[in-house]
Amino acid sequence: MHIHSRTNPSNLSLVWPLLALLVLAITSHTVKAKWQERSEGIMGTNIRAEVFHQNDELRQRALSQVMIEMERINQLMSPYIDSSELSLLNRTASLAPVKVSDEMFYVLGLSAQLSELTLGAFDITFASVGYLYDYRQKRRPEDAQIGSLLSAINYRHVELNEANQTVFFAHPDVKIDLGGIAKGYAVDKAIEALEAMGIKHALVTAGGDTRLLGDRLGKPWVVGIRDPRDKSKQAVLIPLEDAAMSTSGDYERYFEEDGKRFHHILSPKTGKSSYHVQSVSVIGPESVYNDALSTAVFVMGVEEGLGLINALPDFEAIVMDNQRRMHYSKGLEQ
Ligand code: ADP
Ligand code: MG
């Protein structure tokens, strides 16, 4: 009988779930308040960071540190800043060896290794011809100009002297550009800085290069791959934790002329845009490798590119070819 009684204390059974809901709302509110994000335009792209920490002051400092690291590396590696170490190399390294910073030497060494690994598809000397393209002004070199400079594209021209930490360009027309690796390097440095501050959950993204620290508190992060022909659409969503993903696409910097797309990823063999695919995403532990490998696989195309990724134990890739068909590396198939 007491089931039907209106005065029965079992009316409380309604109160408990409501109370639980209230408690849940309060906790999720405080958890939310412990997340913070910031974005800034640095390195010619949008840098965005999200961090989780209980301490408000530390969270603020962590976000500032991300932007400081990005700007520091920009000042070192930008081809658009006259005082950058990269600009200095391009002005003088074909005349005599130039002593460089530890970081520059490290990134140049890594670039050389990646050139070897990708059989020259990743090659920072692409810039020997690449500097003649201006995607904003819709400017590109004549075939004759490309022809006369093509021999300067060869990563072997960049001579690194380990003992003296110097760089020499063994060809008078060599220019280098770190646009295919510097953002990945900067993302890794930013993540390192966050880890050193005791941050356990964070996202740092610089254009197409994203790295995640931990998860999103019990849920994975979800990183999108944009549809190369529709800004407003995501082609694929990838759940990730404690990992990184870089995307290279023919839509980041380009112009069109007579229906042909001239974009910023160049084949070192031809000095011209590569047309096998529209987009490549590489997933791996660190952004610096993902960044360079996504550029390389873009140049290599589906078969050769996925062949390379499948031979590397820690990496996966997602490729959209020039017919908009999707291709996946072995670890992602099914
Ligand atoms: P983004 O995130 O800017 O799209 P990507 O990782 O796709 O960067 O790399 C594209 C950039 O890499 C170009 O803007 C250029 O600076 C550089 N790059 C282009 N072709 C090559 C190449 N074959 N090897 C190395 N770097 C390249
Ligand atoms: Mg890249």
Short mmCIF file of C-alpha atoms and ligand atoms in Angstrom, two decimals:
data_model
loop_
_atom_site.label_atom_id
_atom_site.label_comp_id
_atom_site.label_asym_id
_atom_site.label_seq_id
_atom_site.Cartn_x
_atom_site.Cartn_y
_atom_site.Cartn_z
CA MET A 1 0.00 0.00 0.00
CA HIS A 2 2.70 2.44 0.90
CA ILE A 3 3.66 2.55 -2.79
CA HIS A 4 0.58 4.67 -3.43
CA SER A 5 0.93 6.77 -0.35
CA ARG A 6 1.64 10.43 -1.15
CA THR A 7 3.13 11.13 2.21
CA ASN A 8 5.55 8.27 2.00
CA PRO A 9 9.20 9.29 2.32
CA SER A 10 9.88 7.29 -0.86
CA ASN A 11 8.96 10.50 -2.65
CA LEU A 12 12.58 11.25 -2.01
CA SER A 13 13.39 8.80 -4.81
CA LEU A 14 12.58 11.65 -7.13
CA VAL A 15 14.80 14.05 -5.29
CA TRP A 16 17.96 11.93 -5.51
CA PRO A 17 18.26 11.87 -9.30
CA LEU A 18 17.61 15.62 -9.37
CA LEU A 19 20.29 16.18 -6.77
CA ALA A 20 22.69 13.96 -8.71
CA LEU A 21 21.98 15.95 -11.86
CA LEU A 22 22.68 19.18 -10.03
CA VAL A 23 26.00 17.86 -8.72
CA LEU A 24 26.92 16.68 -12.23
CA ALA A 25 26.10 20.09 -13.67
CA ILE A 26 28.29 21.81 -11.11
CA THR A 27 31.27 19.46 -11.63
CA SER A 28 31.11 19.66 -15.42
CA HIS A 29 30.93 23.40 -15.06
CA THR A 30 34.10 23.51 -12.94
CA VAL A 31 35.85 21.05 -15.29
CA LYS A 32 34.95 23.31 -18.18
CA ALA A 33 36.35 26.30 -16.35
CA LYS A 34 39.70 24.50 -16.06
CA TRP A 35 40.04 24.36 -19.83
CA GLN A 36 41.29 27.42 -21.56
CA GLU A 37 42.20 28.27 -25.13
CA ARG A 38 43.94 30.98 -27.07
CA SER A 39 44.65 31.60 -30.73
CA GLU A 40 47.00 33.98 -32.48
CA GLY A 41 48.25 34.55 -36.00
CA ILE A 42 51.93 33.55 -36.13
CA MET A 43 54.08 31.92 -38.86
CA GLY A 44 51.57 32.95 -41.48
CA THR A 45 48.93 30.72 -39.94
CA ASN A 46 46.48 30.41 -37.08
CA ILE A 47 48.07 29.01 -33.92
CA ARG A 48 45.61 27.59 -31.43
CA ALA A 49 46.25 26.03 -28.03
CA GLU A 50 43.90 24.49 -25.47
CA VAL A 51 45.13 23.48 -22.04
CA PHE A 52 43.65 21.89 -18.95
CA HIS A 53 44.92 22.64 -15.43
CA GLN A 54 43.42 23.39 -12.04
CA ASN A 55 45.56 26.45 -11.53
CA ASP A 56 44.28 29.56 -13.36
CA GLU A 57 47.58 31.37 -13.28
CA LEU A 58 49.53 28.39 -14.61
CA ARG A 59 47.01 27.90 -17.40
CA GLN A 60 47.47 31.49 -18.54
CA ARG A 61 51.23 31.18 -18.39
CA ALA A 62 51.10 27.91 -20.35
CA LEU A 63 49.10 29.50 -23.16
CA SER A 64 51.51 32.44 -23.30
CA GLN A 65 54.45 30.04 -23.42
CA VAL A 66 52.99 28.30 -26.50
CA MET A 67 52.80 31.60 -28.37
CA ILE A 68 56.29 32.63 -27.19
CA GLU A 69 57.78 29.38 -28.55
CA MET A 70 55.98 29.83 -31.88
CA GLU A 71 57.20 33.40 -32.29
CA ARG A 72 60.74 32.45 -31.24
CA ILE A 73 60.94 29.77 -33.93
CA ASN A 74 59.32 32.11 -36.46
CA GLN A 75 62.07 34.66 -35.83
CA LEU A 76 64.67 31.94 -36.41
CA MET A 77 63.23 30.12 -39.42
CA SER A 78 61.00 32.49 -41.39
CA PRO A 79 62.05 33.30 -44.95
CA TYR A 80 60.04 36.55 -44.69
CA ILE A 81 62.10 38.00 -41.80
CA ASP A 82 65.41 39.49 -42.97
CA SER A 83 67.08 38.96 -39.60
CA SER A 84 66.14 35.27 -39.37
CA GLU A 85 68.89 32.68 -39.40
CA LEU A 86 67.25 31.16 -42.46
CA SER A 87 67.47 34.45 -44.38
CA LEU A 88 71.10 34.80 -43.36
CA LEU A 89 71.82 31.32 -44.75
CA ASN A 90 70.09 32.12 -48.02
CA ARG A 91 72.13 35.31 -48.39
CA THR A 92 75.54 33.95 -47.47
CA ALA A 93 75.85 30.13 -47.15
CA SER A 94 76.81 29.68 -50.81
CA LEU A 95 79.80 32.00 -50.26
CA ALA A 96 81.29 30.46 -47.11
CA PRO A 97 80.25 28.11 -44.29
CA VAL A 98 77.91 29.77 -41.77
CA LYS A 99 77.82 28.86 -38.10
CA VAL A 100 74.24 28.28 -36.94
CA SER A 101 72.29 27.76 -33.71
CA ASP A 102 71.75 24.31 -32.19
CA GLU A 103 68.11 24.38 -33.23
CA MET A 104 68.79 25.34 -36.84
CA PHE A 105 71.49 22.67 -37.08
CA TYR A 106 69.12 20.10 -35.63
CA VAL A 107 66.27 20.92 -38.03
CA LEU A 108 68.65 20.94 -41.02
CA GLY A 109 70.01 17.55 -39.97
CA LEU A 110 66.51 16.16 -39.62
CA SER A 111 65.57 17.60 -43.02
CA ALA A 112 68.53 15.81 -44.61
CA GLN A 113 67.48 12.51 -42.99
CA LEU A 114 63.92 12.99 -44.23
CA SER A 115 65.19 13.69 -47.74
CA GLU A 116 67.07 10.38 -47.66
CA LEU A 117 64.07 8.54 -46.24
CA THR A 118 61.66 9.96 -48.85
CA LEU A 119 64.09 9.54 -51.76
CA GLY A 120 64.22 13.28 -52.28
CA ALA A 121 60.46 13.98 -52.22
CA PHE A 122 61.02 16.12 -49.12
CA ASP A 123 63.76 18.57 -50.02
CA ILE A 124 64.19 22.00 -48.44
CA THR A 125 66.20 23.16 -51.49
CA PHE A 126 62.91 23.10 -53.45
CA ALA A 127 63.08 26.83 -52.58
CA SER A 128 65.85 27.37 -55.16
CA VAL A 129 62.91 27.45 -57.60
CA GLY A 130 60.14 27.83 -55.02
CA TYR A 131 61.12 31.38 -54.09
CA LEU A 132 59.97 32.51 -57.55
CA TYR A 133 56.36 31.61 -56.78
CA ASP A 134 54.16 34.20 -55.14
CA TYR A 135 50.75 32.69 -54.52
CA ARG A 136 49.17 35.97 -53.39
CA GLN A 137 50.41 37.93 -56.40
CA LYS A 138 49.63 34.92 -58.66
CA ARG A 139 53.21 34.92 -59.86
CA ARG A 140 55.12 31.87 -61.07
CA PRO A 141 58.43 31.27 -62.86
CA GLU A 142 58.69 30.70 -66.64
CA ASP A 143 59.67 27.20 -67.75
CA ALA A 144 63.06 28.49 -68.88
CA GLN A 145 63.73 29.97 -65.45
CA ILE A 146 62.77 26.71 -63.77
CA GLY A 147 65.03 24.82 -66.17
CA SER A 148 68.04 26.96 -65.38
CA LEU A 149 67.61 26.59 -61.60
CA LEU A 150 66.50 22.95 -61.38
CA SER A 151 70.02 21.67 -60.74
CA ALA A 152 70.13 23.78 -57.55
CA ILE A 153 67.32 21.62 -56.10
CA ASN A 154 69.17 18.82 -54.38
CA TYR A 155 69.40 18.35 -50.63
CA ARG A 156 72.96 17.05 -51.03
CA HIS A 157 74.04 20.64 -51.81
CA VAL A 158 73.40 21.51 -48.16
CA GLU A 159 76.60 20.50 -46.41
CA LEU A 160 76.44 20.20 -42.65
CA ASN A 161 79.67 20.21 -40.68
CA GLU A 162 78.98 18.54 -37.37
CA ALA A 163 82.27 19.56 -35.70
CA ASN A 164 81.95 23.28 -36.47
CA GLN A 165 78.12 23.34 -36.57
CA THR A 166 78.30 25.15 -39.90
CA VAL A 167 76.22 25.05 -43.07
CA PHE A 168 77.56 25.47 -46.61
CA PHE A 169 75.59 25.48 -49.88
CA ALA A 170 77.71 23.68 -52.47
CA HIS A 171 75.91 25.32 -55.41
CA PRO A 172 75.63 29.07 -56.05
CA ASP A 173 71.85 29.10 -56.66
CA VAL A 174 70.69 27.09 -53.62
CA LYS A 175 67.95 28.53 -51.44
CA ILE A 176 66.27 26.68 -48.61
CA ASP A 177 62.84 26.98 -46.99
CA LEU A 178 61.63 25.16 -43.88
CA GLY A 179 57.90 25.67 -44.59
CA GLY A 180 57.41 21.89 -44.73
CA ILE A 181 58.91 21.16 -41.30
CA ALA A 182 59.25 24.29 -39.11
CA LYS A 183 55.63 24.40 -37.98
CA GLY A 184 55.78 20.77 -36.91
CA TYR A 185 59.00 21.49 -35.03
CA ALA A 186 57.42 24.52 -33.35
CA VAL A 187 54.37 22.48 -32.27
CA ASP A 188 56.67 19.89 -30.68
CA LYS A 189 58.62 22.61 -28.86
CA ALA A 190 55.37 24.12 -27.58
CA ILE A 191 54.18 20.73 -26.31
CA GLU A 192 57.56 20.19 -24.64
CA ALA A 193 57.20 23.53 -22.88
CA LEU A 194 53.70 22.58 -21.66
CA GLU A 195 54.93 19.22 -20.35
CA ALA A 196 57.74 20.97 -18.48
CA MET A 197 55.11 23.15 -16.77
CA GLY A 198 53.21 20.08 -15.58
CA ILE A 199 50.37 20.24 -18.10
CA LYS A 200 48.93 16.77 -18.84
CA HIS A 201 46.07 17.58 -21.24
CA ALA A 202 46.52 19.97 -24.13
CA LEU A 203 46.17 20.61 -27.82
CA VAL A 204 48.50 22.71 -29.93
CA THR A 205 47.76 23.32 -33.58
CA ALA A 206 49.57 25.42 -36.19
CA GLY A 207 47.72 25.40 -39.49
CA GLY A 208 47.73 21.75 -40.53
CA ASP A 209 49.96 20.52 -37.72
CA THR A 210 48.30 19.32 -34.53
CA ARG A 211 49.68 17.58 -31.45
CA LEU A 212 47.79 16.38 -28.41
CA LEU A 213 48.94 15.86 -24.88
CA GLY A 214 46.88 13.22 -23.10
CA ASP A 215 43.16 12.96 -23.80
CA ARG A 216 40.23 15.28 -23.31
CA LEU A 217 39.54 13.95 -19.78
CA GLY A 218 38.19 10.49 -20.46
CA LYS A 219 37.37 11.20 -24.10
CA PRO A 220 39.73 11.28 -27.06
CA TRP A 221 40.45 14.49 -28.91
CA VAL A 222 38.82 14.60 -32.32
CA VAL A 223 40.90 16.10 -35.11
CA GLY A 224 39.33 16.86 -38.46
CA ILE A 225 40.69 16.58 -41.98
CA ARG A 226 39.16 19.29 -44.10
CA ASP A 227 37.51 18.62 -47.45
CA PRO A 228 40.13 20.02 -49.88
CA ARG A 229 37.42 21.57 -52.06
CA ASP A 230 34.98 22.77 -49.38
CA LYS A 231 36.26 24.82 -46.45
CA SER A 232 33.05 24.31 -44.49
CA LYS A 233 33.21 20.50 -44.59
CA GLN A 234 35.31 17.93 -42.75
CA ALA A 235 36.23 14.95 -44.94
CA VAL A 236 37.24 12.73 -41.99
CA LEU A 237 37.24 12.96 -38.18
CA ILE A 238 39.98 11.11 -36.30
CA PRO A 239 39.89 10.39 -32.56
CA LEU A 240 43.39 10.77 -31.10
CA GLU A 241 45.14 10.72 -27.71
CA ASP A 242 48.77 11.52 -26.97
CA ALA A 243 49.50 11.66 -30.68
CA ALA A 244 49.93 14.10 -33.53
CA MET A 245 48.60 14.58 -37.03
CA SER A 246 49.70 16.83 -39.87
CA THR A 247 47.79 17.56 -43.05
CA SER A 248 49.22 18.88 -46.31
CA GLY A 249 46.78 20.11 -48.92
CA ASP A 250 46.76 21.85 -52.28
CA TYR A 251 44.28 24.41 -50.87
CA GLU A 252 46.46 26.18 -48.28
CA ARG A 253 48.27 28.47 -50.70
CA TYR A 254 47.44 28.49 -54.39
CA PHE A 255 46.14 30.46 -57.34
CA GLU A 256 44.38 29.39 -60.49
CA GLU A 257 45.25 30.25 -64.05
CA ASP A 258 43.30 28.92 -67.07
CA GLY A 259 41.64 26.40 -64.77
CA LYS A 260 44.99 25.06 -63.53
CA ARG A 261 45.83 25.17 -59.85
CA PHE A 262 49.31 26.37 -58.93
CA HIS A 263 49.87 25.43 -55.30
CA HIS A 264 52.64 25.45 -52.72
CA ILE A 265 53.79 21.82 -52.61
CA LEU A 266 56.40 21.39 -55.32
CA SER A 267 57.97 18.30 -56.78
CA PRO A 268 61.75 18.71 -56.39
CA LYS A 269 62.15 16.86 -59.72
CA THR A 270 60.16 19.40 -61.75
CA GLY A 271 60.05 22.58 -59.67
CA LYS A 272 56.28 22.58 -60.26
CA SER A 273 53.21 21.80 -58.15
CA SER A 274 52.53 18.12 -57.54
CA TYR A 275 49.16 16.84 -58.81
CA HIS A 276 48.83 13.19 -57.69
CA VAL A 277 46.69 13.98 -54.64
CA GLN A 278 44.64 16.75 -53.01
CA SER A 279 45.35 16.04 -49.35
CA VAL A 280 47.60 13.91 -47.15
CA SER A 281 47.37 13.45 -43.39
CA VAL A 282 50.07 11.67 -41.43
CA ILE A 283 49.54 10.42 -37.87
CA GLY A 284 52.54 9.72 -35.65
CA PRO A 285 54.02 10.50 -32.26
CA GLU A 286 55.70 13.83 -33.12
CA SER A 287 54.68 16.76 -35.31
CA VAL A 288 58.09 17.41 -36.82
CA TYR A 289 58.09 14.04 -38.64
CA ASN A 290 54.38 14.18 -39.50
CA ASP A 291 54.83 17.61 -41.04
CA ALA A 292 57.71 16.61 -43.32
CA LEU A 293 56.19 13.22 -44.15
CA SER A 294 52.80 14.69 -45.11
CA THR A 295 54.58 17.02 -47.55
CA ALA A 296 56.69 14.11 -48.87
CA VAL A 297 53.73 11.73 -49.32
CA PHE A 298 51.90 14.55 -51.11
CA VAL A 299 54.77 14.68 -53.64
CA MET A 300 55.17 10.88 -53.86
CA GLY A 301 51.50 10.12 -54.54
CA VAL A 302 49.29 7.26 -53.32
CA GLU A 303 51.28 4.15 -54.13
CA GLU A 304 54.80 5.26 -53.36
CA GLY A 305 53.68 7.46 -50.45
CA LEU A 306 51.59 4.81 -48.68
CA GLY A 307 54.37 2.29 -49.41
CA LEU A 308 56.73 4.47 -47.40
CA ILE A 309 54.27 5.00 -44.52
CA ASN A 310 53.49 1.27 -44.35
CA ALA A 311 57.21 0.59 -43.97
CA LEU A 312 57.42 2.91 -40.94
CA PRO A 313 56.12 1.25 -37.75
CA ASP A 314 54.95 4.40 -35.92
CA PHE A 315 53.09 6.18 -38.71
CA GLU A 316 49.73 6.02 -40.45
CA ALA A 317 48.38 8.08 -43.33
CA ILE A 318 45.12 9.10 -44.97
CA VAL A 319 45.30 10.28 -48.57
CA MET A 320 42.68 11.84 -50.83
CA ASP A 321 43.81 11.38 -54.44
CA ASN A 322 43.13 13.72 -57.35
CA GLN A 323 39.88 11.85 -58.10
CA ARG A 324 38.84 12.45 -54.45
CA ARG A 325 39.12 8.76 -53.58
CA MET A 326 40.29 8.01 -50.05
CA HIS A 327 43.28 5.73 -49.33
CA TYR A 328 44.46 4.50 -45.94
CA SER A 329 47.70 3.02 -44.63
CA LYS A 330 47.61 -0.58 -43.36
CA GLY A 331 47.00 0.23 -39.69
CA LEU A 332 43.84 2.20 -40.56
CA GLU A 333 42.27 -0.10 -43.18
CA GLN A 334 38.79 -1.66 -42.55
P1 ADP B 1 51.19 23.84 -44.77
O1 ADP B 1 50.74 23.42 -43.42
O2 ADP B 1 51.78 25.22 -44.87
O3 ADP B 1 50.22 23.51 -45.86
P2 ADP B 1 52.77 21.64 -45.61
O4 ADP B 1 53.25 20.73 -44.56
O5 ADP B 1 51.72 21.18 -46.51
O6 ADP B 1 52.48 23.02 -44.96
O7 ADP B 1 54.05 22.06 -46.43
C1 ADP B 1 53.96 22.98 -47.47
C2 ADP B 1 55.15 23.87 -47.41
O8 ADP B 1 56.35 23.07 -47.50
C3 ADP B 1 55.23 24.82 -48.58
O9 ADP B 1 54.56 26.02 -48.32
C4 ADP B 1 56.72 25.00 -48.73
O10 ADP B 1 57.18 25.97 -47.83
C5 ADP B 1 57.29 23.67 -48.33
N1 ADP B 1 57.51 22.71 -49.43
C6 ADP B 1 56.88 22.64 -50.65
N2 ADP B 1 57.32 21.61 -51.37
C7 ADP B 1 58.26 20.99 -50.61
C8 ADP B 1 59.11 19.85 -50.82
N3 ADP B 1 59.05 19.13 -51.93
N4 ADP B 1 59.96 19.52 -49.82
C9 ADP B 1 60.04 20.24 -48.67
N5 ADP B 1 59.27 21.31 -48.43
C10 ADP B 1 58.39 21.69 -49.38
MG MG B 2 54.05 19.20 -44.05
#
